[in-house]
Amino acid sequence: MGLKGFVEGGIASIIAGASTHPLDLIKVRMQLQGESNPALVQAYRPAVAALNTPNGYISLHIAPPPRVGLISIGTQIIKSEGAAALFSGVSATILRQTLYSTTRMGLYDILKQKWSDHHSDSDSTAKLPIMKKIVAGLIAGSVGAAVGNPADVAMVRMQADGRLPIEQRRNYKSVVDAISQMSKQEGIASLWRGSALTVNRAMIVTASQLATYDQAKEMILEKGVMSDGIGTHVTASFAAGFVASVASNPIDVIKTRVMNMRLEAGGVAPYSGALDCAMKTVRTEGVMALYKGFIPTISRQGPFTVVLFVTLEQVRKLFKDL
């Protein structure tokens, strides 16, 4: 397998990521719904500066805007920002898939082959126990996430930018511009903001997605339900997408919020870390806030996983004799 596994996985991941980008953007916007906006409180400070309150602060309750769903947000984006806005940050998505998914897909295949009792493509998956597939996914996901985190941060920010008031927008021109500006304004370390969350999410997604696909495909073929064709690949992909969505959504919400938070000079960060973000989210919005954006997540994860694995199987056929 070797290098070929990385190339095959990379091609399939880039195609899947680019084609489902609008759904991912809507998911990010939904996950940020209900989040408190420190900038609004800052705007009130001149008016309350004379009040005799500790440290000059005053508690203000600002009602969040009403929450809307997948179709409403998509329509709203098109009306207010234009249809092209649905592809905001697509350059970051492509870079992220190139770094993150190419690494995780290729490494997963290498580990799967290495740990299998058989070394042919047809036997390796079937002979590998489910727990070894999961461990391979955990390792591959963690390495891929560490490599792709800068592009992930840039992608989240570019996707979320349109929801901010014009004067607060970052207006990154491309993923290169985003990474360059973050490095200059916030330091190199900002490129790995939320990396612990990214790694944890990637481990969960990769282990659940790849292991479920392999296991579902194996079961379908063993029971003779379908032959090894598009039908089997699509069915196994949907199963993998559903499991990955359920397992990863809570940490994805926290990751999105931590990566998107704005740090003003001399200001206080909205969250001190992942745990603080999770606690504040649950405290102010309820436990189910961790499943915000689940409908677009599964709406995106389903098609993404189908495109990913169907494309991967076809690319493997093309590269089989290379």
C-alpha angles and dihedrals in degrees: 000000000000116000092359091068091056092049094047093047092045095052093047093046095050092050092047094045096048094045094051098038096112091058090049091051091051089048091055092049090051093049090055093052113116093017113140116250113219090190090069091057090048088057091059096051098090089056095050099034092105094055115109098238129138109279089352092282126133129190113243127182111213112185112231118237116263113277117245134192140245099280094039093053092046091051091045092053092050093048098045102031106019131251092281088065089074086072096048107140095015090134088058090048091054092048091046092052090046092054105027106032096036088055097045096044094047095044092047090055092048092051092044091053093043094052096042124100089222127050104203118101092238096054105032098078094043094051096046114094117237093245091057090050090052093049090048088052093049092052095043092047094051094051093045093050093051090053095045102040097104091056090045093055091047091049094052092048094047092048093048097043096089093061092061126087110267093252091054098048119115093212097203109189095208142341089274090053091047094052091044094051093045091051093050099041103033104019133253090284090067088071088068096044108140091012092139088056092044091052093047092047092046091050091052095044096045095045094046097038102044097035092047092049093050092044095046092047090049093051093048092051095043093052092045093235091139138352123254096280144104093298092057093044093050094047094048090045094055090050090050093047093051095049092046092049095051093045099046108035099091095052090041091059092051092044092052093051096046093048093046098048116117119226113206121199108269091002130120118254113243089231130026091205146320096298092048090050092050093049094047091047093051093041096051102030106023134249093288089063085081087068095051110137092021093134093054089039093058091035088056098034092053097054091035092054093044093049090043098053099033089051091044092053091049093047089050090055091051093048095040096104097039 
